[in-house]
Amino acid sequence: MKTFRKRLTLIMMGLVGISMLAAGISMALVFKDSHIHALEENMGREINLLENTFPFEPLDGNPGASEYYTAKAKELEELINSRVTFISLDGKVIGDSEAITSEMDNHLNREEIISATEDKVGSAIRYSETMREDMLYVARKVSVSDQGYDGYIRLSMSLAIASEGLNRGWLLMIGGLVVLFLAATLLSYRMAKGLTKPLEHITRVANKISKFDYDARVGFSRKDEIGQLGEAINGMADSLQQQLKRIRDNESLMQSVLTNITGGIVMVDSDGQIALINREAERILRMKENLLLGKPYHVLKRNFEFTKFMEEGMEHKVRVHEERNVYDPENKILHFDGVPMFENDGSYRGMLFLLHDVTSIRRLEVMRSEFVANVSHELKTPIAAVKGFAETLLAGGVKDEETARSFLQIIYDEGDRLNRLIGDILELSKIESKRAPLEYAPIQLKELFDSIFEVLQSAADKKSIVLHHGIPEHMFIEGDEDRLRQIFMNLLSNAINYTPDGGRVKVETQIKHEGSEEEKIKFIISDTGIGIPKKDLPRIFERFYRVDKARSRNSGGTGLGLSIVKHLVELHHGTITVESKVGEGSSFILELPFMHNLE
């Protein structure tokens, strides 16, 4: 493929060549005409010279005139290198240096004879039958009355001889034109290079921009049209760079929103192809984006309920919403929303589907309902007992003072239980709503457990239960002392309550990840109690959940203690687990951070 520089060079060379060729031809024609004209003038002067110097002989009555003039014509040809012809007024050739006069035609009708006069030279160029070549003829009428000659003198010259000078001129002219053409070629190339070099630079910059290199710029400054083109390219690159940055920022923002939005988003175009899916939708549908984009929405057939919902929405092209149970593989409750997308001109673009996993929300609603039912039940029991015994006493049906006293004791105990239950409910509500901020301070663990054991010792002594802890003097932890006391009081109280007489309750500590930023203290509160069945272990920290409901009620428990403990442990950024075997005892394992980052 020819470059623009080559094409421009060729065009300029062609124009120069045509111009020089036209000039050469014109010069050649002018040179030829001037050369012939010069020959004509020279031959005319020679005739004038002959007229004044030649010894003419009379023509009339002179039988030897032909021989005389023929001889003289040959002598003159030797001198002037031209054919000489003497012609009488009637056109008869009376002497010629090349031909026999008797064999020559009458020349009165020849062009040079017709145009020749006494004061004017006649000329003609034509093919000579005698000489068999083109000839230049020059003639003039000569009248020498004193010598008896009245006729024409004609000189002729072969054009081949005349062309020798013309050819030399041609060679010189052609040589000069070739030199000029080569110089013009070099100049054309340099001019084409000067014109195309900035265009080539602009083309390279434009190609870089087309390949997304928006930092490329035209690096020259000119005041002409090429400079304006370079400035326009730079301006276009600046505009594209700004627009691309804006597009990328918007795309990044949109991608960030799509990635971090809590709901799943799936967009299906008008052809039924999945055009967009975000991370949350991938998680809910349990499928990867690269397996879905550009594919028909039927690839979601494993999510039958969602696919069926999508079909309904795309069929009717209206807003739809529904909540369905999905098994994939565990039971989940998903809320689906479908929104049709239309352009400004009303054309259908596709459907946008929103997915929300509301399993935890519905589970919390169920738990809330159960909590309300349990609270109602737990409150109803002591209130019914208080009301029943109080009515009996008010009715005066109890005359025995000892019986009345036992009834009053029951009323007091149930009232106390009711008070504890309400207190625990309020405490749990305060903890869950995070309206009870923790006040962190260094706590000496040995002193903490010594004070807790001192409070619980009387209850342990009643059942001959041994309380023991081997916490060293130097062990400290950062936390809220009141809340930690509440945690361990609940756990140790439960251990004492559910441990038979003569049992043992022990507290052990271990340091985990010692010396690292994640250093933790592990507490193990173990007992030799009745244990917890394996089936109840996953639910042991639920509110109002009791393994042995009758025994829990008799022990005065509210069923909220372990739930409170779990929430308080989590507020301390810790974890709590339980290990238990029926008939052997239970172990509650807490892991709490040694230090807390308060920033």
Short mmCIF file of C-alpha atoms in Angstrom, two decimals, residues 243-518:
data_model
loop_
_atom_site.label_atom_id
_atom_site.label_comp_id
_atom_site.label_asym_id
_atom_site.label_seq_id
_atom_site.Cartn_x
_atom_site.Cartn_y
_atom_site.Cartn_z
CA GLN A 243 -15.29 11.30 29.98
CA LEU A 244 -13.60 7.94 30.47
CA LYS A 245 -12.60 8.90 34.01
CA ARG A 246 -16.18 9.96 34.71
CA ILE A 247 -17.48 6.71 33.20
CA ARG A 248 -14.98 4.64 35.18
CA ASP A 249 -15.82 6.48 38.39
CA ASN A 250 -19.54 5.96 37.79
CA GLU A 251 -18.94 2.34 36.84
CA SER A 252 -16.79 1.80 39.92
CA LEU A 253 -19.43 3.45 42.09
CA MET A 254 -22.20 1.39 40.53
CA GLN A 255 -20.11 -1.79 40.84
CA SER A 256 -19.38 -0.97 44.48
CA VAL A 257 -23.08 -0.40 45.13
CA LEU A 258 -24.03 -3.63 43.34
CA THR A 259 -21.32 -5.57 45.17
CA ASN A 260 -22.12 -4.29 48.65
CA ILE A 261 -25.90 -3.97 48.45
CA THR A 262 -27.61 -6.33 50.86
CA GLY A 263 -30.07 -7.65 48.29
CA GLY A 264 -29.44 -9.79 45.25
CA ILE A 265 -29.93 -8.23 41.80
CA VAL A 266 -30.44 -10.12 38.54
CA MET A 267 -31.18 -8.27 35.27
CA VAL A 268 -32.60 -10.18 32.30
CA ASP A 269 -32.73 -8.45 28.91
CA SER A 270 -35.60 -8.54 26.43
CA ASP A 271 -34.13 -11.67 24.81
CA GLY A 272 -34.20 -13.59 28.06
CA GLN A 273 -30.40 -13.39 28.55
CA ILE A 274 -28.91 -12.67 31.98
CA ALA A 275 -27.23 -9.25 31.59
CA LEU A 276 -26.21 -8.49 35.19
CA ILE A 277 -25.87 -10.27 38.51
CA ASN A 278 -24.32 -9.05 41.74
CA ARG A 279 -22.37 -10.87 44.47
CA GLU A 280 -25.32 -11.25 46.85
CA ALA A 281 -27.41 -12.86 44.09
CA GLU A 282 -24.50 -15.27 43.44
CA ARG A 283 -24.51 -16.20 47.11
CA ILE A 284 -28.26 -16.66 47.30
CA LEU A 285 -28.49 -18.62 44.05
CA ARG A 286 -25.26 -20.53 44.76
CA MET A 287 -23.97 -19.94 41.23
CA LYS A 288 -21.03 -17.94 39.84
CA GLU A 289 -21.32 -14.87 37.60
CA ASN A 290 -19.15 -16.33 34.81
CA LEU A 291 -21.57 -19.24 34.49
CA LEU A 292 -24.60 -16.97 34.17
CA LEU A 293 -23.77 -13.78 32.23
CA GLY A 294 -24.97 -13.89 28.65
CA LYS A 295 -26.82 -17.17 29.26
CA PRO A 296 -30.61 -17.73 29.12
CA TYR A 297 -32.24 -17.35 32.52
CA HIS A 298 -33.29 -21.02 32.30
CA VAL A 299 -29.76 -21.95 33.47
CA LEU A 300 -31.14 -21.15 36.94
CA LYS A 301 -33.38 -24.22 36.75
CA ARG A 302 -31.85 -25.63 39.93
CA ASN A 303 -33.52 -22.63 41.66
CA PHE A 304 -36.95 -23.75 40.49
CA GLU A 305 -39.01 -21.30 42.53
CA PHE A 306 -37.01 -18.28 41.34
CA THR A 307 -37.06 -19.44 37.70
CA LYS A 308 -40.82 -19.89 37.88
CA PHE A 309 -41.17 -16.39 39.37
CA MET A 310 -38.98 -14.95 36.58
CA GLU A 311 -41.12 -16.62 33.92
CA GLU A 312 -44.27 -15.11 35.40
CA GLY A 313 -42.73 -11.62 35.54
CA MET A 314 -41.37 -11.72 31.98
CA GLU A 315 -44.62 -13.08 30.62
CA HIS A 316 -46.78 -10.27 32.03
CA LYS A 317 -44.14 -7.48 32.05
CA VAL A 318 -45.57 -5.94 35.23
CA ARG A 319 -44.27 -5.37 38.77
CA VAL A 320 -44.45 -8.57 40.78
CA HIS A 321 -43.39 -9.54 44.30
CA GLU A 322 -43.67 -12.72 46.24
CA GLU A 323 -42.14 -14.63 49.14
CA ARG A 324 -41.32 -18.29 48.66
CA ASN A 325 -39.66 -21.14 50.55
CA VAL A 326 -36.59 -22.47 48.77
CA TYR A 327 -34.69 -25.68 49.55
CA ASP A 328 -31.11 -25.29 48.29
CA PRO A 329 -30.03 -27.39 50.14
CA GLU A 330 -31.32 -26.02 53.45
CA ASN A 331 -34.67 -24.35 53.84
CA LYS A 332 -34.53 -20.62 53.07
CA ILE A 333 -37.21 -17.97 52.77
CA LEU A 334 -36.59 -15.65 49.82
CA HIS A 335 -38.47 -12.48 48.96
CA PHE A 336 -38.64 -11.86 45.19
CA ASP A 337 -39.39 -8.54 43.45
CA GLY A 338 -39.63 -8.10 39.69
CA VAL A 339 -39.60 -4.69 37.98
CA PRO A 340 -40.06 -4.28 34.19
CA MET A 341 -37.65 -1.86 32.49
CA PHE A 342 -38.89 0.42 29.70
CA GLU A 343 -37.04 3.04 27.63
CA ASN A 344 -38.28 6.62 27.27
CA ASP A 345 -39.91 5.65 23.98
CA GLY A 346 -41.81 2.85 25.72
CA SER A 347 -39.76 -0.02 24.27
CA TYR A 348 -39.29 -3.01 26.55
CA ARG A 349 -35.72 -3.41 27.87
CA GLY A 350 -36.06 -6.42 30.15
CA MET A 351 -36.78 -7.26 33.80
CA LEU A 352 -34.90 -6.41 36.98
CA PHE A 353 -35.27 -8.98 39.73
CA LEU A 354 -34.44 -8.32 43.38
CA LEU A 355 -33.79 -11.14 45.84
CA HIS A 356 -33.75 -10.81 49.62
CA ASP A 357 -32.92 -13.65 51.96
CA VAL A 358 -35.45 -13.01 54.74
CA THR A 359 -34.84 -16.31 56.51
CA SER A 360 -33.20 -14.69 59.54
CA ILE A 361 -35.86 -11.96 59.66
CA ARG A 362 -38.68 -14.50 59.64
CA ARG A 363 -36.78 -16.60 62.17
CA LEU A 364 -36.46 -13.56 64.44
CA GLU A 365 -40.16 -12.89 64.02
CA VAL A 366 -40.88 -16.47 65.06
CA MET A 367 -38.50 -16.11 67.99
CA ARG A 368 -40.17 -12.85 68.96
CA SER A 369 -43.57 -14.53 68.85
CA GLU A 370 -42.23 -17.41 70.90
CA PHE A 371 -40.59 -14.96 73.30
CA VAL A 372 -43.86 -13.09 73.80
CA ALA A 373 -45.68 -16.40 74.30
CA ASN A 374 -43.02 -17.63 76.73
CA VAL A 375 -42.98 -14.32 78.65
CA SER A 376 -46.75 -14.40 78.83
CA HIS A 377 -46.65 -17.99 80.07
CA GLU A 378 -43.84 -17.33 82.54
CA LEU A 379 -45.61 -14.27 83.91
CA LYS A 380 -48.96 -15.97 84.02
CA THR A 381 -47.77 -18.84 86.24
CA PRO A 382 -46.57 -16.79 89.26
CA ILE A 383 -49.40 -14.30 88.87
CA ALA A 384 -51.96 -17.13 88.90
CA ALA A 385 -50.35 -18.60 92.04
CA VAL A 386 -50.26 -15.22 93.79
CA LYS A 387 -53.84 -14.48 92.82
CA GLY A 388 -55.11 -17.90 93.83
CA PHE A 389 -53.53 -17.97 97.29
CA ALA A 390 -54.39 -14.31 97.92
CA GLU A 391 -58.07 -14.95 97.07
CA THR A 392 -58.08 -17.93 99.44
CA LEU A 393 -56.69 -15.80 102.25
CA LEU A 394 -59.05 -12.91 101.52
CA ALA A 395 -62.03 -15.24 101.55
CA GLY A 396 -61.11 -16.26 105.10
CA GLY A 397 -61.07 -19.92 104.23
CA VAL A 398 -57.78 -20.50 106.04
CA LYS A 399 -58.15 -20.41 109.82
CA ASP A 400 -54.93 -22.13 110.70
CA GLU A 401 -52.18 -19.56 111.23
CA GLU A 402 -49.47 -21.98 110.08
CA THR A 403 -51.31 -22.67 106.81
CA ALA A 404 -51.92 -18.96 106.25
CA ARG A 405 -48.25 -18.33 106.83
CA SER A 406 -47.26 -20.98 104.25
CA PHE A 407 -49.67 -19.38 101.78
CA LEU A 408 -48.10 -15.98 102.35
CA GLN A 409 -44.62 -17.50 101.93
CA ILE A 410 -45.73 -18.93 98.57
CA ILE A 411 -47.10 -15.55 97.57
CA TYR A 412 -43.80 -13.93 98.56
CA ASP A 413 -41.69 -16.52 96.70
CA GLU A 414 -43.78 -16.22 93.52
CA GLY A 415 -43.62 -12.44 93.77
CA ASP A 416 -39.84 -12.66 94.13
CA ARG A 417 -39.68 -15.02 91.17
CA LEU A 418 -41.87 -12.64 89.18
CA ASN A 419 -39.56 -9.77 90.10
CA ARG A 420 -36.47 -11.73 88.98
CA LEU A 421 -38.18 -12.69 85.74
CA ILE A 422 -39.09 -9.10 84.95
CA GLY A 423 -35.58 -8.00 85.90
CA ASP A 424 -34.00 -10.61 83.62
CA ILE A 425 -36.33 -9.63 80.75
CA LEU A 426 -35.40 -5.97 81.14
CA GLU A 427 -31.71 -6.85 81.47
CA LEU A 428 -31.80 -8.99 78.32
CA SER A 429 -33.65 -6.27 76.42
CA LYS A 430 -31.08 -3.69 77.53
CA ILE A 431 -28.17 -5.94 76.49
CA GLU A 432 -29.66 -6.83 73.10
CA SER A 433 -30.40 -3.20 72.28
CA LYS A 434 -26.84 -2.29 73.35
CA ARG A 435 -28.15 0.28 75.79
CA ALA A 436 -25.74 -1.01 78.42
CA PRO A 437 -22.24 0.09 77.30
CA LEU A 438 -19.32 -1.75 78.81
CA GLU A 439 -16.81 0.06 81.01
CA TYR A 440 -13.45 -1.61 80.47
CA ALA A 441 -10.90 -1.71 83.27
CA PRO A 442 -8.11 -4.10 84.38
CA ILE A 443 -9.53 -6.90 86.55
CA GLN A 444 -7.54 -9.24 88.81
CA LEU A 445 -9.17 -12.59 88.12
CA LYS A 446 -8.24 -14.27 91.42
CA GLU A 447 -9.94 -11.52 93.44
CA LEU A 448 -12.98 -11.67 91.13
CA PHE A 449 -13.48 -15.41 91.56
CA ASP A 450 -12.69 -15.26 95.30
CA SER A 451 -15.53 -12.76 95.78
CA ILE A 452 -17.91 -14.85 93.57
CA PHE A 453 -17.07 -18.05 95.46
CA GLU A 454 -17.64 -16.22 98.77
CA VAL A 455 -21.19 -15.32 97.66
CA LEU A 456 -21.97 -18.84 96.36
CA GLN A 457 -20.23 -20.74 99.14
CA SER A 458 -23.34 -21.00 101.34
CA ALA A 459 -25.39 -22.51 98.48
CA ALA A 460 -22.55 -24.96 97.74
CA ASP A 461 -22.20 -25.91 101.40
CA LYS A 462 -25.88 -26.82 101.60
CA LYS A 463 -25.22 -29.51 98.93
CA SER A 464 -21.69 -30.35 100.12
CA ILE A 465 -20.34 -29.20 96.74
CA VAL A 466 -16.66 -28.37 96.52
CA LEU A 467 -15.84 -25.06 94.74
CA HIS A 468 -12.32 -24.73 93.37
CA HIS A 469 -10.29 -22.47 91.13
CA GLY A 470 -6.56 -22.40 90.51
CA ILE A 471 -6.24 -18.88 89.13
CA PRO A 472 -2.79 -17.37 89.85
CA GLU A 473 -2.34 -14.00 91.56
CA HIS A 474 -0.81 -12.20 88.59
CA MET A 475 -3.52 -12.98 86.00
CA PHE A 476 -5.45 -9.94 84.82
CA ILE A 477 -8.03 -9.31 82.09
CA GLU A 478 -9.49 -6.14 80.63
CA GLY A 479 -13.27 -6.00 80.78
CA ASP A 480 -16.41 -4.74 82.52
CA GLU A 481 -16.14 -6.17 86.05
CA ASP A 482 -19.88 -6.07 86.80
CA ARG A 483 -20.76 -7.86 83.53
CA LEU A 484 -18.01 -10.45 83.98
CA ARG A 485 -19.24 -11.07 87.52
CA GLN A 486 -22.76 -11.51 86.11
CA ILE A 487 -21.47 -14.03 83.53
CA PHE A 488 -19.57 -16.19 86.00
CA MET A 489 -22.27 -15.89 88.72
CA ASN A 490 -24.86 -17.28 86.28
CA LEU A 491 -22.64 -20.11 85.10
CA LEU A 492 -21.45 -21.11 88.60
CA SER A 493 -25.00 -20.83 90.05
CA ASN A 494 -26.28 -23.18 87.31
CA ALA A 495 -23.38 -25.55 87.98
CA ILE A 496 -24.27 -25.67 91.71
CA ASN A 497 -28.01 -26.02 91.03
CA TYR A 498 -27.61 -28.93 88.58
CA THR A 499 -24.86 -30.77 90.49
CA PRO A 500 -25.99 -33.47 92.97
CA ASP A 501 -24.90 -33.38 96.61
CA GLY A 502 -21.24 -34.07 97.16
CA GLY A 503 -20.27 -32.97 93.68
CA ARG A 504 -17.53 -30.65 92.47
CA VAL A 505 -17.49 -27.33 90.56
CA LYS A 506 -14.17 -26.16 89.17
CA VAL A 507 -12.84 -23.12 87.25
CA GLU A 508 -9.70 -23.43 85.11
CA THR A 509 -7.89 -20.90 82.96
CA GLN A 510 -5.51 -21.15 79.99
CA ILE A 511 -3.67 -18.56 77.92
CA LYS A 512 -4.16 -18.85 74.13
CA HIS A 513 -1.93 -17.21 71.49
CA GLU A 514 0.33 -15.88 74.22
CA GLY A 515 2.40 -12.86 73.19
CA SER A 516 0.40 -12.15 70.02
CA GLU A 517 -2.13 -9.41 69.28
CA GLU A 518 -4.91 -12.04 69.50
#
